[in-house]
Amino acid sequence: MAMIPDKVIEDTVVEILRLAVTKLPADVEAALRRIYEEEKEPASKMQMQAILENLKLAEETGTPLCQDTGIHVFFVRLGAGCGDIEGLIRKGVERATKEVPLRPNAVHPVTRRNPGQNLGVHMPYIYYEPGSGGCLEITVMPKGAGSENMSQLAMLTPSAGVKGIKEFALNTLLRAGSNPCPPILIGMGIGGSADICMGLAKKALLRPVGSSNPDPDLARLERELFEALNGIGIGPMGLGGKNTLLGFHIEHAFCHTASHPVAVNIQCWAARKATARIFPDGRVEYLTHDVKAGRQQGSRAAGKKGGR
Ligand code: SF4
């Protein structure tokens, strides 16, 4: 199997980090523009206008659209020969921290020591999946603390059923209030075990905003929860208004008959993500952003979909 050159992978990691923190993917921007159009009250309208102006400025100046450039969670699909993928991602994060630049957010959890490069034990964190078609696909999700801190896991009893899921979603949103910088995207995991469930909630945030789960029962639950929670009145940046949510996505896994895990992972209006697909010949295609040809060796504009 042909090996993708290390330099292409490292450069691509730097590029998707730059893209993720300076420009939102088309699906997220479209959801923010829709909410701007729908908001009528001066306070919520003004907040949405500020968010949209911020997006424009960040893109024009190439600077991060929020000062909290997050910690860095990667999702890698391995379908091609490559070298030390973890080492290359770490090199890319270290370079992007200097070159973009990114705020150094990663600290030791007990001593709070900050090495200053966004690197540490298990940071950046990498989820691996088998890929196909001979390609390597890398997604980065920079995750700010304001939204992440509002995430919750509940190990419900099976008798709590769907009613328990809905109550948990509502209580999590009420507890979060304006802290996660609404309008927010809610990722919900249902099933698996405690760790699997939380991972599913995070993965749900990668789907294009407003997309539906292919399982019709889960798609119906997504719709019901979106409609029930969107109009709760928290509104853009917590100042009231018609829209609190960008979307509500659910991912699931089968679980033990005696378990009923439910998790919520919240993403703020700055719902950042960027995905690149690297072909065995070193060509790079950006799946979430419209990158001008020639900006990076072998890259070409894509921008066909908002995630995976
Ligand atoms: S929650 Fe999101 S928008 Fe708010 S400060 Fe953190 S990264 Fe920025």
Short mmCIF file of C-alpha atoms and ligand atoms in Angstrom, two decimals:
data_model
loop_
_atom_site.label_atom_id
_atom_site.label_comp_id
_atom_site.label_asym_id
_atom_site.label_seq_id
_atom_site.Cartn_x
_atom_site.Cartn_y
_atom_site.Cartn_z
CA MET A 1 0.00 0.00 0.00
CA ALA A 2 1.34 3.47 -0.96
CA MET A 3 2.28 5.64 2.02
CA ILE A 4 1.00 9.22 2.19
CA PRO A 5 4.02 11.53 2.77
CA ASP A 6 4.31 12.73 6.40
CA LYS A 7 4.61 16.38 5.27
CA VAL A 8 1.23 16.26 3.50
CA ILE A 9 -0.47 14.94 6.65
CA GLU A 10 1.21 17.43 8.98
CA ASP A 11 0.44 20.39 6.66
CA THR A 12 -3.17 19.23 6.32
CA VAL A 13 -3.59 19.12 10.11
CA VAL A 14 -2.34 22.73 10.34
CA GLU A 15 -4.71 23.72 7.51
CA ILE A 16 -7.86 22.13 8.96
CA LEU A 17 -7.12 23.74 12.34
CA ARG A 18 -6.74 27.12 10.61
CA LEU A 19 -9.96 26.59 8.64
CA ALA A 20 -11.91 25.38 11.67
CA VAL A 21 -11.10 28.36 13.89
CA THR A 22 -11.38 31.09 11.24
CA LYS A 23 -14.41 30.00 9.17
CA LEU A 24 -17.53 28.07 10.07
CA PRO A 25 -18.67 25.37 7.64
CA ALA A 26 -21.56 26.24 5.29
CA ASP A 27 -24.15 24.21 7.25
CA VAL A 28 -23.46 26.07 10.50
CA GLU A 29 -23.37 29.50 8.83
CA ALA A 30 -26.66 28.78 7.03
CA ALA A 31 -28.32 27.86 10.35
CA LEU A 32 -27.04 31.09 11.96
CA ARG A 33 -28.32 33.18 9.00
CA ARG A 34 -31.74 31.50 9.21
CA ILE A 35 -31.95 32.35 12.92
CA TYR A 36 -30.89 35.95 12.19
CA GLU A 37 -33.79 36.25 9.73
CA GLU A 38 -36.27 34.71 12.17
CA GLU A 39 -35.37 36.81 15.23
CA LYS A 40 -37.53 39.93 15.50
CA GLU A 41 -36.80 41.29 18.99
CA PRO A 42 -34.06 43.98 18.99
CA ALA A 43 -31.84 42.22 21.59
CA SER A 44 -31.80 38.80 19.90
CA LYS A 45 -31.53 40.36 16.41
CA MET A 46 -28.55 42.44 17.54
CA GLN A 47 -26.81 39.37 18.99
CA MET A 48 -27.24 37.43 15.76
CA GLN A 49 -26.02 40.41 13.75
CA ALA A 50 -22.92 40.61 15.96
CA ILE A 51 -22.28 36.90 15.42
CA LEU A 52 -22.59 37.25 11.62
CA GLU A 53 -20.32 40.32 11.55
CA ASN A 54 -17.83 38.43 13.67
CA LEU A 55 -17.83 35.59 11.12
CA LYS A 56 -17.16 38.02 8.27
CA LEU A 57 -14.33 39.77 10.11
CA ALA A 58 -12.70 36.48 11.14
CA GLU A 59 -12.72 35.27 7.54
CA GLU A 60 -11.43 38.57 6.11
CA THR A 61 -8.61 38.90 8.62
CA GLY A 62 -7.81 35.19 9.00
CA THR A 63 -8.11 35.46 12.77
CA PRO A 64 -10.00 33.07 15.08
CA LEU A 65 -13.72 33.75 15.31
CA CYS A 66 -13.63 33.20 19.08
CA GLN A 67 -10.78 33.82 21.51
CA ASP A 68 -11.36 30.35 22.98
CA THR A 69 -9.87 28.21 20.22
CA GLY A 70 -10.70 25.15 22.30
CA ILE A 71 -9.04 21.87 22.95
CA HIS A 72 -8.63 19.71 19.88
CA VAL A 73 -10.57 16.55 19.28
CA PHE A 74 -9.69 14.62 16.12
CA PHE A 75 -11.65 11.95 14.29
CA VAL A 76 -9.48 9.86 11.98
CA ARG A 77 -10.62 7.32 9.38
CA LEU A 78 -7.70 5.13 8.49
CA GLY A 79 -8.06 3.72 5.02
CA ALA A 80 -4.59 4.40 3.65
CA GLY A 81 -0.99 3.76 4.48
CA CYS A 82 0.46 6.48 6.66
CA GLY A 83 3.25 6.86 9.16
CA ASP A 84 2.91 7.80 12.82
CA ILE A 85 -0.50 9.48 12.50
CA GLU A 86 -0.68 10.49 16.17
CA GLY A 87 2.82 12.01 16.04
CA LEU A 88 1.95 13.92 12.85
CA ILE A 89 -1.29 15.27 14.34
CA ARG A 90 0.63 16.40 17.44
CA LYS A 91 3.22 18.16 15.24
CA GLY A 92 0.39 19.81 13.30
CA VAL A 93 -1.30 21.04 16.50
CA GLU A 94 1.99 22.43 17.83
CA ARG A 95 2.63 24.27 14.54
CA ALA A 96 -0.96 25.58 14.30
CA THR A 97 -0.75 26.88 17.88
CA LYS A 98 2.15 29.11 16.75
CA GLU A 99 1.15 29.80 13.15
CA VAL A 100 -2.63 30.46 13.27
CA PRO A 101 -2.23 31.22 16.27
CA LEU A 102 -4.37 29.20 18.71
CA ARG A 103 -4.75 29.97 22.39
CA PRO A 104 -2.81 27.37 24.43
CA ASN A 105 -5.67 25.82 26.40
CA ALA A 106 -4.44 22.32 27.33
CA VAL A 107 -3.33 22.01 30.97
CA HIS A 108 -2.47 19.17 33.39
CA PRO A 109 -5.81 18.33 35.08
CA VAL A 110 -4.40 18.35 38.64
CA THR A 111 -1.42 20.74 38.70
CA ARG A 112 -3.01 23.01 36.02
CA ARG A 113 0.46 23.36 34.46
CA ASN A 114 0.22 24.63 30.87
CA PRO A 115 3.06 23.48 28.57
CA GLY A 116 1.86 26.09 26.06
CA GLN A 117 1.59 24.04 22.84
CA ASN A 118 -1.92 22.54 23.22
CA LEU A 119 -0.18 19.20 23.77
CA GLY A 120 -0.29 16.85 26.75
CA VAL A 121 -1.23 13.31 27.73
CA HIS A 122 -4.13 12.25 25.45
CA MET A 123 -4.35 15.82 24.11
CA PRO A 124 -5.15 16.29 21.32
CA TYR A 125 -7.56 13.39 21.70
CA ILE A 126 -8.01 11.15 18.66
CA TYR A 127 -10.98 8.90 17.88
CA TYR A 128 -10.07 6.24 15.29
CA GLU A 129 -12.40 4.52 12.85
CA PRO A 130 -11.66 2.10 10.04
CA GLY A 131 -11.87 3.85 6.65
CA SER A 132 -12.23 2.61 3.11
CA GLY A 133 -11.26 3.52 -0.44
CA GLY A 134 -7.56 3.89 0.29
CA CYS A 135 -7.97 7.40 1.78
CA LEU A 136 -7.10 8.98 5.11
CA GLU A 137 -9.80 11.28 6.48
CA ILE A 138 -9.04 13.70 9.32
CA THR A 139 -11.64 15.83 11.10
CA VAL A 140 -10.88 18.34 13.82
CA MET A 141 -13.41 19.76 16.26
CA PRO A 142 -11.99 22.63 18.34
CA LYS A 143 -14.10 22.52 21.51
CA GLY A 144 -14.49 25.57 23.72
CA ALA A 145 -14.99 25.20 27.47
CA GLY A 146 -18.16 27.29 27.75
CA SER A 147 -20.22 24.70 25.91
CA GLU A 148 -18.26 21.59 26.95
CA ASN A 149 -18.67 22.44 30.65
CA MET A 150 -22.45 22.26 30.30
CA SER A 151 -22.40 18.65 29.04
CA GLN A 152 -24.05 15.93 31.14
CA LEU A 153 -24.32 12.15 31.43
CA ALA A 154 -27.20 10.30 33.11
CA MET A 155 -27.30 6.58 33.82
CA LEU A 156 -31.10 6.31 33.85
CA THR A 157 -33.07 3.19 34.69
CA PRO A 158 -34.68 1.46 31.70
CA SER A 159 -38.13 2.21 33.21
CA ALA A 160 -37.43 5.95 32.68
CA GLY A 161 -37.96 5.29 28.95
CA VAL A 162 -38.36 8.08 26.39
CA LYS A 163 -39.95 10.33 29.03
CA GLY A 164 -36.69 10.11 31.01
CA ILE A 165 -34.67 11.07 27.91
CA LYS A 166 -36.86 14.14 27.32
CA GLU A 167 -36.72 15.26 30.96
CA PHE A 168 -32.94 14.86 30.99
CA ALA A 169 -32.59 16.96 27.79
CA LEU A 170 -34.81 19.71 29.21
CA ASN A 171 -33.04 19.79 32.60
CA THR A 172 -29.61 19.89 30.93
CA LEU A 173 -30.66 22.84 28.75
CA LEU A 174 -32.20 24.73 31.69
CA ARG A 175 -29.06 24.17 33.77
CA ALA A 176 -26.89 25.38 30.85
CA GLY A 177 -28.89 28.58 30.27
CA SER A 178 -26.77 31.16 28.47
CA ASN A 179 -23.40 29.62 29.51
CA PRO A 180 -22.75 27.68 26.28
CA CYS A 181 -23.20 30.78 24.03
CA PRO A 182 -26.51 29.96 22.29
CA PRO A 183 -27.83 29.29 19.71
CA ILE A 184 -26.40 25.85 20.46
CA LEU A 185 -26.16 22.52 18.75
CA ILE A 186 -27.14 19.64 21.05
CA GLY A 187 -25.53 16.26 20.48
CA MET A 188 -27.23 13.44 22.36
CA GLY A 189 -25.94 9.91 22.83
CA ILE A 190 -28.38 7.19 23.81
CA GLY A 191 -27.27 3.68 24.81
CA GLY A 192 -23.92 1.89 24.91
CA SER A 193 -22.08 2.34 28.22
CA ALA A 194 -21.19 5.55 30.08
CA ASP A 195 -18.07 6.23 27.97
CA ILE A 196 -19.60 5.06 24.67
CA CYS A 197 -22.69 7.22 25.27
CA MET A 198 -20.66 10.40 25.86
CA GLY A 199 -18.57 9.66 22.74
CA LEU A 200 -21.77 9.25 20.70
CA ALA A 201 -23.04 12.62 21.95
CA LYS A 202 -19.83 14.26 20.75
CA LYS A 203 -19.93 12.46 17.40
CA ALA A 204 -23.52 13.67 16.88
CA LEU A 205 -22.11 17.23 16.71
CA LEU A 206 -20.22 16.36 13.52
CA ARG A 207 -23.35 15.74 11.47
CA PRO A 208 -24.50 18.52 9.11
CA VAL A 209 -26.65 20.91 11.16
CA GLY A 210 -30.31 19.97 10.95
CA SER A 211 -29.71 16.56 9.38
CA SER A 212 -31.83 13.62 10.59
CA ASN A 213 -30.83 10.29 12.06
CA PRO A 214 -31.50 7.54 9.46
CA ASP A 215 -33.49 5.57 12.07
CA PRO A 216 -37.09 6.93 11.79
CA ASP A 217 -37.78 6.52 15.54
CA LEU A 218 -34.68 8.54 16.41
CA ALA A 219 -35.41 11.11 13.68
CA ARG A 220 -38.88 11.62 15.24
CA LEU A 221 -37.33 12.04 18.71
CA GLU A 222 -34.82 14.57 17.29
CA ARG A 223 -37.71 16.57 15.77
CA GLU A 224 -39.78 16.46 18.96
CA LEU A 225 -36.87 17.54 21.13
CA PHE A 226 -35.83 20.30 18.72
CA GLU A 227 -39.36 21.71 18.57
CA ALA A 228 -39.87 21.48 22.34
CA LEU A 229 -36.53 23.00 23.35
CA ASN A 230 -35.84 25.53 20.59
CA GLY A 231 -38.65 27.81 21.72
CA ILE A 232 -37.75 27.68 25.41
CA GLY A 233 -36.88 31.38 25.39
CA ILE A 234 -33.16 31.39 26.29
CA GLY A 235 -32.45 32.83 22.82
CA PRO A 236 -29.22 34.06 21.18
CA MET A 237 -26.55 34.62 23.87
CA GLY A 238 -29.26 34.17 26.52
CA LEU A 239 -31.02 37.48 25.83
CA GLY A 240 -34.34 35.89 24.90
CA GLY A 241 -35.74 35.23 21.45
CA LYS A 242 -37.37 32.61 19.29
CA ASN A 243 -34.32 30.41 18.73
CA THR A 244 -32.14 28.68 21.31
CA LEU A 245 -30.96 25.75 19.17
CA LEU A 246 -29.07 25.34 15.91
CA GLY A 247 -30.07 21.68 15.86
CA PHE A 248 -30.66 18.54 17.90
CA HIS A 249 -28.79 15.42 16.76
CA ILE A 250 -28.97 11.94 18.30
CA GLU A 251 -26.60 9.00 17.84
CA HIS A 252 -27.27 5.64 19.47
CA ALA A 253 -25.78 2.26 20.34
CA PHE A 254 -27.41 -0.89 21.66
CA CYS A 255 -26.97 -1.24 25.42
CA HIS A 256 -27.30 -3.69 28.33
CA THR A 257 -30.92 -4.60 29.06
CA ALA A 258 -30.49 -3.22 32.59
CA SER A 259 -28.95 0.12 31.43
CA HIS A 260 -30.33 3.33 29.93
CA PRO A 261 -27.40 5.75 29.45
CA VAL A 262 -28.17 9.18 27.99
CA ALA A 263 -25.57 11.92 27.37
CA VAL A 264 -25.70 15.47 26.11
CA ASN A 265 -22.68 17.23 24.58
CA ILE A 266 -23.30 20.88 23.77
CA GLN A 267 -21.69 22.90 20.99
CA CYS A 268 -21.90 26.71 20.97
CA TRP A 269 -22.86 28.94 18.00
CA ALA A 270 -19.16 28.67 17.02
CA ALA A 271 -19.80 25.08 15.99
CA ARG A 272 -16.35 24.57 14.51
CA LYS A 273 -15.26 21.52 12.54
CA ALA A 274 -13.12 20.88 9.49
CA THR A 275 -12.53 17.68 7.53
CA ALA A 276 -9.86 16.83 4.95
CA ARG A 277 -9.59 13.67 2.88
CA ILE A 278 -6.05 12.76 1.80
CA PHE A 279 -5.67 10.44 -1.17
CA PRO A 280 -2.85 7.90 -1.50
CA ASP A 281 -1.17 10.12 -4.15
CA GLY A 282 -1.02 13.04 -1.67
CA ARG A 283 -3.97 15.02 -3.07
CA VAL A 284 -6.04 16.76 -0.39
CA GLU A 285 -9.77 17.45 -0.60
CA TYR A 286 -11.48 19.63 2.00
CA LEU A 287 -14.98 18.35 2.71
CA THR A 288 -16.30 21.10 4.98
CA HIS A 289 -14.72 24.25 3.54
CA ASP A 290 -14.38 25.82 0.12
CA VAL A 291 -10.61 26.05 -0.18
CA LYS A 292 -9.26 27.88 -3.22
CA ALA A 293 -7.17 25.72 -5.54
CA GLY A 294 -3.48 26.26 -5.00
CA ARG A 295 -3.81 27.43 -1.40
CA GLN A 296 -2.18 24.15 -0.46
CA GLN A 297 -0.23 21.81 -2.67
CA GLY A 298 -2.58 19.29 -4.24
CA SER A 299 -5.74 20.70 -2.62
CA ARG A 300 -8.90 21.57 -4.46
CA ALA A 301 -12.09 23.35 -3.55
CA ALA A 302 -14.79 21.09 -2.25
CA GLY A 303 -17.30 22.51 0.22
CA LYS A 304 -19.90 19.96 -0.80
CA LYS A 305 -21.16 18.99 2.62
CA GLY A 306 -21.04 20.24 6.13
CA GLY A 307 -19.55 17.23 7.86
CA ARG A 308 -19.93 13.50 7.79
S1 SF4 B 1 -18.66 28.68 24.28
FE1 SF4 B 1 -18.01 28.85 22.14
S2 SF4 B 1 -18.51 30.95 21.48
FE2 SF4 B 1 -18.60 30.87 23.75
S3 SF4 B 1 -16.54 31.56 24.39
FE3 SF4 B 1 -16.50 29.31 24.29
S4 SF4 B 1 -15.79 28.80 22.21
FE4 SF4 B 1 -16.39 30.95 22.22
#
